[in-house]
XYZ file of C-alpha atoms in Angstrom:
637
model
C 181.154 -35.209 -25.014
C 178.409 -35.860 -22.469
C 179.663 -37.602 -19.356
C 178.113 -38.608 -16.056
C 180.086 -35.962 -14.292
C 180.504 -37.037 -10.693
C 183.132 -39.709 -11.450
C 186.433 -39.009 -13.128
C 186.478 -40.301 -16.682
C 189.142 -40.955 -19.237
C 189.149 -38.143 -21.754
C 186.863 -38.838 -24.707
C 185.950 -42.298 -23.432
C 183.235 -43.668 -21.220
C 185.598 -45.709 -19.067
C 186.342 -44.935 -15.443
C 189.857 -44.488 -14.077
C 190.874 -45.565 -10.602
C 189.382 -43.314 -7.902
C 192.177 -40.763 -7.855
C 189.868 -37.819 -8.260
C 191.714 -36.649 -11.402
C 191.367 -37.510 -15.079
C 193.535 -39.304 -17.593
C 193.494 -38.452 -21.274
C 193.870 -39.954 -24.713
C 193.168 -43.649 -24.831
C 190.705 -45.074 -27.361
C 188.123 -47.711 -26.518
C 188.819 -51.221 -27.702
C 186.914 -54.374 -27.000
C 188.369 -56.883 -24.565
C 189.294 -59.441 -27.227
C 191.333 -56.905 -29.130
C 192.898 -55.209 -26.128
C 195.847 -57.547 -25.841
C 196.644 -57.185 -29.535
C 196.302 -53.425 -29.292
C 198.663 -53.342 -26.325
C 201.278 -55.339 -28.274
C 200.948 -52.971 -31.222
C 201.307 -49.941 -28.952
C 204.378 -51.395 -27.233
C 206.088 -52.043 -30.535
C 205.312 -48.541 -31.758
C 206.415 -46.972 -28.456
C 209.693 -48.935 -28.512
C 210.211 -47.611 -32.025
C 209.928 -44.039 -30.709
C 206.289 -43.277 -31.521
C 205.372 -40.571 -28.974
C 201.613 -40.882 -29.454
C 201.771 -44.657 -28.995
C 203.765 -44.233 -25.785
C 201.187 -41.768 -24.490
C 198.233 -44.012 -25.332
C 199.980 -47.083 -23.907
C 200.719 -45.217 -20.668
C 197.062 -44.168 -20.409
C 195.970 -47.756 -21.092
C 198.165 -49.109 -18.310
C 197.108 -46.294 -15.992
C 193.502 -47.203 -16.592
C 194.388 -50.784 -15.671
C 196.036 -49.486 -12.454
C 199.461 -50.727 -13.608
C 201.279 -47.667 -12.343
C 204.762 -49.138 -12.590
C 204.195 -50.136 -16.185
C 202.573 -46.841 -17.155
C 205.070 -44.421 -15.642
C 208.077 -44.902 -18.008
C 205.873 -44.605 -21.095
C 204.153 -41.478 -19.785
C 207.476 -39.878 -18.831
C 208.900 -40.634 -22.251
C 205.888 -39.147 -24.044
C 205.860 -36.135 -21.715
C 209.533 -35.477 -22.394
C 208.657 -35.438 -26.079
C 206.005 -32.745 -25.446
C 202.795 -34.787 -25.424
C 200.144 -32.781 -23.539
C 197.906 -35.739 -22.718
C 200.869 -37.690 -21.347
C 201.793 -34.790 -19.043
C 198.253 -34.752 -17.631
C 198.213 -38.520 -17.214
C 201.609 -38.476 -15.547
C 200.150 -35.986 -13.062
C 197.267 -38.392 -12.412
C 199.726 -41.251 -11.838
C 201.896 -39.255 -9.456
C 198.839 -38.053 -7.568
C 197.808 -41.670 -7.097
C 201.259 -42.456 -5.758
C 200.930 -39.610 -3.248
C 203.280 -37.095 -4.918
C 200.761 -34.267 -5.119
C 203.224 -31.410 -5.633
C 205.074 -33.182 -8.457
C 201.724 -34.088 -10.003
C 200.722 -30.426 -9.899
C 203.883 -29.490 -11.777
C 203.027 -31.783 -14.666
C 199.397 -30.668 -14.646
C 200.555 -27.085 -14.919
C 202.645 -27.968 -17.984
C 199.662 -29.731 -19.592
C 197.237 -26.967 -18.636
C 199.450 -24.254 -20.110
C 199.575 -26.365 -23.251
C 195.767 -26.271 -23.382
C 194.598 -29.396 -21.514
C 191.203 -28.692 -19.933
C 191.422 -31.878 -17.881
C 194.797 -30.833 -16.491
C 193.501 -27.328 -15.684
C 190.645 -28.965 -13.771
C 192.991 -31.229 -11.853
C 195.342 -28.336 -11.086
C 192.424 -26.201 -9.882
C 191.307 -28.946 -7.526
C 194.864 -29.337 -6.275
C 195.060 -25.639 -5.377
C 191.684 -25.746 -3.667
C 192.783 -28.675 -1.544
C 195.800 -26.575 -0.559
C 193.545 -23.648 0.387
C 194.705 -21.385 -2.473
C 191.269 -20.354 -3.734
C 192.402 -17.592 -6.133
C 194.682 -20.030 -7.986
C 191.995 -22.691 -7.851
C 189.455 -20.336 -9.395
C 191.856 -19.289 -12.138
C 192.587 -22.839 -13.310
C 189.041 -24.111 -12.860
C 187.756 -21.195 -14.897
C 190.302 -22.044 -17.623
C 188.987 -25.600 -17.654
C 185.321 -24.591 -17.572
C 185.661 -22.034 -20.356
C 187.179 -24.711 -22.567
C 183.970 -26.716 -22.148
C 185.188 -29.191 -19.533
C 182.125 -30.380 -17.599
C 183.989 -31.342 -14.435
C 185.783 -28.013 -14.507
C 182.454 -26.197 -14.740
C 181.083 -28.172 -11.813
C 184.179 -27.668 -9.661
C 184.160 -23.932 -10.434
C 180.483 -23.717 -9.508
C 181.179 -25.556 -6.259
C 183.990 -23.151 -5.395
C 181.911 -20.068 -6.199
C 178.932 -21.395 -4.259
C 181.181 -21.992 -1.258
C 182.175 -18.325 -1.422
C 178.595 -17.133 -1.914
C 179.320 -15.852 -5.409
C 176.269 -15.239 -7.615
C 178.087 -16.740 -10.592
C 177.903 -20.214 -9.062
C 174.479 -20.988 -10.481
C 175.546 -20.085 -14.021
C 178.360 -22.616 -14.018
C 176.270 -25.187 -12.185
C 173.780 -24.824 -15.021
C 176.557 -25.306 -17.625
C 177.631 -28.544 -15.948
C 174.023 -29.724 -15.591
C 173.218 -29.002 -19.224
C 176.215 -31.140 -20.203
C 174.980 -34.093 -18.197
C 176.621 -33.715 -14.787
C 174.042 -35.303 -12.505
C 175.294 -33.831 -9.221
C 175.248 -30.396 -10.832
C 171.674 -31.017 -11.996
C 170.706 -32.029 -8.456
C 172.351 -29.042 -6.807
C 170.867 -26.666 -9.358
C 167.441 -28.129 -8.605
C 167.988 -27.645 -4.874
C 168.965 -24.000 -5.424
C 165.857 -23.411 -7.530
C 163.748 -25.147 -4.901
C 165.054 -22.823 -2.219
C 164.408 -19.830 -4.441
C 160.831 -20.967 -5.049
C 160.313 -21.417 -1.302
C 161.711 -17.953 -0.586
C 159.525 -16.445 -3.283
C 156.483 -18.155 -1.822
C 157.347 -16.873 1.646
C 157.705 -13.348 0.301
C 154.395 -13.548 -1.514
C 152.674 -14.839 1.608
C 154.204 -11.999 3.563
C 152.878 -9.423 1.092
C 156.296 -7.895 0.531
C 157.006 -5.182 -1.991
C 157.554 -6.141 -5.613
C 161.080 -6.594 -6.903
C 162.809 -3.818 -8.809
C 161.285 -3.564 -12.307
C 163.270 -5.206 -15.059
C 165.428 -7.316 -12.794
C 163.343 -10.424 -12.203
C 164.387 -13.570 -14.022
C 167.489 -12.155 -15.726
C 170.672 -14.185 -15.972
C 173.795 -12.191 -16.818
C 176.330 -13.539 -19.251
C 179.392 -15.461 -18.132
C 182.656 -13.715 -18.918
C 184.858 -15.667 -21.261
C 182.211 -18.228 -22.141
C 182.216 -17.233 -25.782
C 180.378 -14.649 -27.785
C 177.044 -13.734 -26.380
C 177.495 -15.024 -23.249
C 176.611 -17.284 -20.673
C 174.537 -20.302 -19.908
C 170.877 -20.169 -20.826
C 168.438 -19.928 -17.930
C 165.070 -21.548 -18.230
C 163.991 -19.261 -15.419
C 165.007 -16.328 -17.556
C 162.717 -17.673 -20.260
C 159.750 -17.482 -17.920
C 159.765 -20.959 -16.370
C 158.945 -20.718 -12.642
C 161.781 -21.921 -10.363
C 159.696 -24.782 -8.950
C 158.948 -26.159 -12.416
C 162.547 -25.804 -13.548
C 163.722 -27.503 -10.346
C 161.528 -30.475 -11.173
C 163.086 -30.710 -14.642
C 166.608 -30.839 -13.184
C 165.597 -33.325 -10.510
C 164.192 -35.501 -13.262
C 167.404 -35.280 -15.291
C 169.599 -36.125 -12.305
C 167.281 -38.940 -11.201
C 167.272 -40.436 -14.689
C 171.069 -40.568 -14.450
C 170.928 -42.501 -11.188
C 171.086 -39.750 -8.552
C 169.225 -41.237 -5.621
C 168.568 -37.997 -3.719
C 167.224 -36.388 -6.876
C 164.886 -39.358 -7.252
C 163.756 -38.826 -3.651
C 162.972 -35.140 -4.215
C 161.265 -35.857 -7.530
C 159.095 -38.440 -5.798
C 158.154 -35.885 -3.123
C 157.156 -33.310 -5.767
C 154.995 -35.846 -7.575
C 153.410 -37.026 -4.323
C 152.432 -33.471 -3.385
C 150.861 -33.125 -6.819
C 148.869 -36.309 -6.333
C 150.742 -38.344 -8.970
C 151.239 -41.188 -6.540
C 152.030 -43.974 -8.987
C 154.970 -42.161 -10.550
C 156.063 -40.864 -7.147
C 156.180 -44.445 -5.919
C 158.363 -45.474 -8.858
C 160.945 -42.801 -8.077
C 160.851 -43.558 -4.363
C 161.430 -47.212 -5.202
C 164.361 -46.350 -7.484
C 165.934 -44.192 -4.786
C 165.262 -46.708 -2.026
C 166.856 -49.542 -3.982
C 169.951 -47.360 -4.361
C 170.161 -47.088 -0.580
C 168.330 -43.841 0.204
C 166.681 -44.454 3.590
C 164.381 -41.430 3.337
C 162.978 -42.732 0.075
C 162.349 -46.139 1.643
C 160.502 -44.387 4.465
C 158.433 -42.274 2.044
C 157.608 -45.361 0.004
C 156.389 -47.009 3.190
C 153.969 -44.141 3.840
C 152.664 -44.328 0.266
C 152.006 -48.038 0.677
C 150.354 -47.520 4.055
C 148.044 -44.886 2.623
C 147.140 -47.355 -0.110
C 146.215 -49.910 2.564
C 149.270 -52.139 2.135
C 150.668 -52.031 5.675
C 152.613 -55.266 5.293
C 154.831 -53.970 2.493
C 154.945 -50.555 4.154
C 156.461 -52.220 7.213
C 159.078 -53.928 5.018
C 160.325 -50.584 3.647
C 160.107 -48.864 7.029
C 162.189 -51.651 8.507
C 164.784 -51.229 5.792
C 164.896 -47.461 6.335
C 164.971 -47.767 10.129
C 167.866 -50.212 9.974
C 169.711 -47.609 7.902
C 169.185 -45.051 10.668
C 166.025 -43.250 9.570
C 164.248 -42.065 12.717
C 161.006 -41.237 10.918
C 160.723 -44.830 9.704
C 161.425 -46.121 13.213
C 158.608 -43.927 14.535
C 156.296 -45.249 11.830
C 157.113 -48.819 12.834
C 156.470 -47.924 16.460
C 153.064 -46.469 15.600
C 152.215 -49.534 13.515
C 152.996 -51.908 16.377
C 151.138 -49.681 18.842
C 148.037 -49.898 16.626
C 148.423 -53.677 16.595
C 148.431 -53.804 20.384
C 152.155 -54.535 20.685
C 153.337 -51.791 23.062
C 156.681 -53.389 23.898
C 157.707 -53.594 20.244
C 156.366 -50.086 19.673
C 158.477 -48.780 22.566
C 161.580 -50.456 21.147
C 161.136 -48.694 17.801
C 160.374 -45.355 19.423
C 163.627 -45.685 21.359
C 165.400 -46.534 18.109
C 163.983 -43.348 16.562
C 165.248 -41.325 19.510
C 168.680 -42.969 19.208
C 168.679 -41.934 15.544
C 168.242 -38.317 16.619
C 164.510 -37.999 15.969
C 162.947 -36.188 18.938
C 159.519 -37.445 17.839
C 160.626 -40.733 19.367
C 160.604 -39.165 22.835
C 157.199 -37.589 22.204
C 155.757 -40.902 21.020
C 157.220 -42.656 24.058
C 155.400 -40.102 26.185
C 152.126 -40.801 24.392
C 152.625 -44.549 24.787
C 153.345 -44.253 28.517
C 150.354 -41.934 29.009
C 148.045 -44.458 27.310
C 149.330 -47.138 29.679
C 148.796 -44.953 32.731
C 152.537 -44.587 33.359
C 152.186 -40.895 34.133
C 155.621 -40.353 35.665
C 157.427 -41.872 32.673
C 155.135 -39.998 30.280
C 156.064 -36.712 31.937
C 159.770 -37.553 31.673
C 159.540 -38.308 27.939
C 157.406 -35.241 27.257
C 159.975 -33.105 29.069
C 162.789 -34.699 27.053
C 161.063 -33.804 23.785
C 159.838 -30.415 24.990
C 163.317 -29.297 26.064
C 164.499 -30.306 22.586
C 161.953 -27.900 21.094
C 159.094 -30.289 20.291
C 156.059 -28.023 20.529
C 153.396 -30.738 20.732
C 155.368 -32.429 23.502
C 155.363 -29.105 25.363
C 151.587 -28.913 24.936
C 151.135 -32.532 26.079
C 153.368 -31.900 29.106
C 151.298 -28.840 30.025
C 148.063 -30.849 29.779
C 149.555 -33.565 31.977
C 150.607 -31.003 34.585
C 147.194 -29.326 34.419
C 145.446 -32.650 34.968
C 147.631 -33.099 38.028
C 146.518 -29.718 39.375
C 149.787 -27.911 38.604
C 148.379 -24.855 36.825
C 151.459 -22.799 37.569
C 153.738 -25.381 35.982
C 151.453 -25.919 32.992
C 151.135 -22.303 31.865
C 154.779 -21.722 30.758
C 154.752 -24.925 28.700
C 151.494 -23.940 27.020
C 153.064 -20.559 26.249
C 156.250 -22.116 24.894
C 154.297 -24.493 22.666
C 151.949 -21.759 21.455
C 154.799 -19.373 20.648
C 156.438 -22.201 18.690
C 153.292 -22.539 16.577
C 151.190 -25.174 18.331
C 147.568 -24.339 17.535
C 146.266 -26.678 20.242
C 148.474 -24.986 22.834
C 147.138 -21.562 21.831
C 143.582 -22.866 22.291
C 144.485 -24.436 25.636
C 145.939 -21.136 26.816
C 142.627 -19.549 25.922
C 140.819 -22.100 28.094
C 143.305 -21.517 30.919
C 142.802 -17.745 30.908
C 139.035 -18.062 30.510
C 138.949 -20.299 33.591
C 140.616 -17.503 35.540
C 138.133 -14.937 34.277
C 140.778 -13.180 32.158
C 138.530 -12.930 29.133
C 140.637 -10.456 27.138
C 143.754 -12.640 27.358
C 141.678 -15.732 26.586
C 140.217 -14.079 23.494
C 143.687 -13.155 22.169
C 144.784 -16.799 22.237
C 141.460 -18.018 20.862
C 141.848 -15.589 17.958
C 145.388 -16.808 17.307
C 144.285 -20.434 17.249
C 141.227 -19.594 15.134
C 143.418 -17.813 12.578
C 145.349 -21.074 12.216
C 142.137 -23.022 11.568
C 141.274 -24.357 15.033
C 137.551 -25.129 14.950
C 136.738 -24.845 18.653
C 138.780 -21.645 18.945
C 136.778 -20.123 16.083
C 133.608 -21.083 17.961
C 134.813 -19.334 21.110
C 135.714 -16.199 19.159
C 132.289 -16.287 17.505
C 130.574 -16.566 20.902
C 132.636 -13.647 22.218
C 131.647 -11.538 19.206
C 127.985 -12.361 19.777
C 128.368 -11.372 23.416
C 129.857 -8.041 22.320
C 127.134 -7.457 19.754
C 129.458 -7.817 16.749
C 127.180 -10.017 14.676
C 129.169 -9.662 11.433
C 132.444 -10.982 12.895
C 130.504 -13.550 14.883
C 128.977 -14.944 11.702
C 132.399 -15.102 10.023
C 133.949 -17.126 12.862
C 130.890 -19.308 13.353
C 130.944 -20.200 9.665
C 134.601 -21.222 9.969
C 133.895 -23.359 13.009
C 130.735 -24.875 11.540
C 132.567 -25.663 8.319
C 135.213 -27.377 10.441
C 132.613 -29.703 11.901
C 131.488 -27.982 15.118
C 127.851 -28.815 15.818
C 127.578 -26.001 18.381
C 128.895 -23.507 15.834
C 126.415 -24.757 13.224
C 123.576 -24.308 15.732
C 124.655 -20.821 16.789
C 125.156 -19.786 13.167
C 121.657 -21.036 12.411
C 120.219 -18.955 15.269
C 121.977 -15.845 13.947
C 120.571 -16.425 10.465
C 117.184 -17.393 11.896
C 116.877 -14.038 13.646
C 117.290 -12.295 10.283
C 114.876 -14.551 8.438
C 111.814 -12.750 7.044
C 108.376 -14.134 7.611
C 107.406 -16.902 5.187
C 105.893 -15.591 1.969
C 102.293 -16.504 1.267
C 101.132 -18.230 -1.866
C 98.603 -16.268 -3.891
C 95.878 -18.768 -2.856
C 96.701 -18.148 0.781
C 98.766 -21.285 1.422
C 102.112 -20.799 3.188
C 105.093 -21.643 0.988
C 107.823 -23.497 2.917
C 111.215 -23.194 1.278
C 114.278 -24.491 3.088
C 116.479 -21.601 4.113
C 120.179 -21.537 4.928
C 119.483 -21.384 8.637
C 117.421 -24.600 8.381
C 120.315 -26.278 6.607
C 122.670 -25.341 9.470
C 120.108 -26.497 12.042
C 119.891 -29.814 10.237
C 123.672 -30.161 10.038
C 123.973 -29.579 13.772
C 121.040 -31.903 14.464
C 122.555 -34.688 12.368
C 125.694 -34.339 14.521
C 123.635 -34.972 17.654
C 123.098 -31.402 18.844
C 119.982 -31.648 21.023
C 118.782 -28.043 20.770
C 119.232 -28.182 17.012
C 117.216 -31.402 16.895
C 114.396 -29.712 18.793
C 114.541 -26.741 16.442
C 114.467 -28.956 13.344
C 111.488 -30.751 14.861
C 109.710 -27.431 15.402
C 110.347 -26.376 11.809
C 109.002 -29.711 10.550
C 105.915 -29.348 12.731
C 105.366 -25.816 11.409
C 105.164 -27.128 7.872
C 102.836 -29.944 8.937
C 105.307 -32.829 8.791
C 104.348 -34.466 12.075
C 106.271 -37.682 11.434
C 109.541 -35.830 10.793
C 108.931 -33.570 13.784
C 108.305 -36.562 16.074
C 111.512 -38.226 14.811
C 113.675 -35.242 15.709
C 111.900 -34.648 19.028
C 112.393 -38.291 19.967
C 116.122 -38.174 19.100
C 116.544 -35.082 21.258
C 114.457 -36.509 24.112
C 116.354 -39.792 24.142
C 119.590 -37.798 24.317
C 118.302 -36.001 27.435
C 116.634 -32.873 26.030
C 113.810 -31.597 28.261
C 112.331 -29.512 25.454
C 112.496 -32.460 23.089
C 110.617 -34.645 25.569
C 108.008 -31.943 26.212
C 107.401 -31.263 22.501
C 107.234 -34.976 21.739
C 104.544 -35.268 24.422
C 102.536 -32.502 22.764
C 102.663 -34.297 19.414
C 101.684 -37.624 20.983
C 98.648 -36.063 22.699
C 97.497 -34.638 19.368
C 97.824 -38.098 17.868
C 95.808 -39.617 20.724
C 98.713 -41.211 22.590
C 98.344 -39.534 25.975
C 99.835 -42.429 28.031
C 103.099 -42.220 26.107
C 102.994 -38.440 26.282
C 102.779 -38.703 30.085
C 105.955 -40.796 30.071
C 107.903 -38.103 28.182
C 106.410 -35.216 30.203
C 107.376 -37.030 33.373
C 110.953 -37.335 32.139
C 111.010 -33.658 31.172
C 109.472 -32.523 34.478
C 111.944 -34.581 36.479
C 114.716 -32.738 34.598
C 113.259 -29.359 35.578
C 110.787 -28.496 32.807
C 107.981 -26.393 34.395
C 105.507 -26.611 31.519
C 105.823 -30.401 31.485
C 105.042 -30.462 35.224
C 101.949 -28.280 34.635
C 100.761 -30.593 31.835
C 101.139 -33.572 34.157
C 99.146 -31.761 36.882
C 96.315 -31.128 34.394
C 96.343 -34.743 33.173
C 96.172 -36.191 36.675
C 93.505 -33.669 37.733
C 91.396 -34.663 34.744
C 91.811 -38.323 35.669
C 90.670 -37.609 39.197
C 94.077 -38.374 40.733
C 94.018 -35.201 42.792
C 96.974 -35.931 45.077
C 99.240 -36.645 42.106
C 97.893 -33.595 40.303
C 98.584 -31.405 43.337
C 102.123 -32.802 43.619
C 102.938 -31.895 40.008
C 101.290 -28.499 40.373
C 103.571 -27.786 43.344
C 106.515 -28.854 41.190
C 105.411 -26.510 38.370
C 105.148 -23.585 40.788
C 108.722 -24.222 41.882
C 110.117 -24.640 38.359
C 108.373 -21.707 36.625
C 108.628 -19.644 34.528
C 106.386 -16.934 35.952
C 103.305 -17.490 33.822
C 103.530 -21.267 34.372
C 103.971 -20.786 38.116
C 100.913 -18.531 38.210
C 98.692 -21.059 36.403
C 100.072 -23.937 38.453
C 99.381 -22.074 41.695
C 95.728 -21.533 40.731
C 95.399 -25.212 39.797
C 97.051 -26.315 43.034
C 94.719 -24.171 45.118
C 91.697 -25.534 43.252
C 92.843 -29.112 43.801
C 93.490 -28.378 47.476
C 89.964 -27.054 47.897
C 88.581 -30.088 46.120
C 90.486 -32.405 48.414
C 89.255 -30.625 51.584
C 85.671 -30.286 50.429
């Protein structure tokens, strides 16, 4: 018979006995209207000496919790040799607190072949600490097909670290025991995680012929033991999901939670939400919290807050943190602080870290440092990094470094990058590069950029390109620009059309220049403008030059002036050259000197010529000096 499994049931019925932890046997189901008549019939038969009737009547009264009424009938039937009555008498005595006497009757019933009694006797011995006896009787029960016996045996073997535990857990799960299904799924989950870790670590392959095999179970009948889906080629993760689903369908709230998590990771959010909801309604706080995050991600923050509140009130620190963050976003720092404190009280160290962030945002530096320290000492790596930054901002480099190191060693990518900055600031380039490389390997964009720059400095263009691509792909405008310059240096001269016209095809380097330019990189904007001008697109060139110039680029302002002069807009060109020259652009100063000289404004021309001589470069300074001397002679003539 299939039974739920984690509640004791009357043998061959679906009715539950009182929570004694043991099972009663041999009472048929009757509807409520006929129960009274059935009881009268059984009493008459029992009074007439019918052993079976006495046994069934005792079980009926036991089920009703009428222990005083049940005991004489069960004793009478037991004395007459009824196996079921002996088991049920053990259940009754156990409920009365006479465990040793109960065990005696269970032994009698178990020897007579009662699987339920063998299960109860095995549990009795385990409670007494006699594991060998417990295993013997539980195995007797399990091998007779008793689902609770199989589960209890699996639990005992698992406690001892015996490999046979999973086989019996599978037997119980296959027969409908929901807790067994859940625990089997958890074991398979762990195995899948371990396998994934081994694969990521590039470990050696397992011994040939051993993977996936499930040995037979002694005494389980011819041929062996429980069937393993894993042995049939189903990956552990997939089989785990199947068992989670079976347990969840039978009302196991933690199984529903794990099933929801699996589905959420796979992107099946609607079904994940249904299982989270089922679990949350059954009182699983973690499911209520997870459901809140699903709703938040869907844009429904109001209902998310309802489920977070429910989970937080049940002691879920993650939900309390989520509520704190929600109120912080709404500009309610006092309420946010209250929930962060509640998270900390629930044992979630993230609460201390979030309190530190909240205090730092409010300028309460002393309190922020205290909360960061609280979380950092508890092992919170990001709190350690935040504490180090706070100390560094206060000028305490010596105090900051160990916290950066602690956070980085614990896996904080930001801390590894910050250590790189710290060492680079001291001129310890080799140490800085080691931390940059560590952060870059974990996907840190700016660290990849720094490694790429270091490779370029060392002449390792191949590695430089690799790291610059990573950083540019991560959104770094500087990396996109530097990658474009590397590719630009390799670019062959444009091919000529057979009629002599230059063919302009957009290359990869132009695409990276444009990506950097669109992100506001001024040098990239100037370069994109130059490329547009080279292909004759003056309007596009002017647009990019103007963007760069308005952002403060001297070269952008100078080049924009050149375009404007060609278009006949010298007055506006003078404005941009003036801006560029004031920012230190020598060629712009020389252009201004020529313009003013041509206009006859010799003093102004001489002033800008002097400026060009000072700014350079050499060829500009030489031309500017000749112009200045000519203007000086003109003025003194």
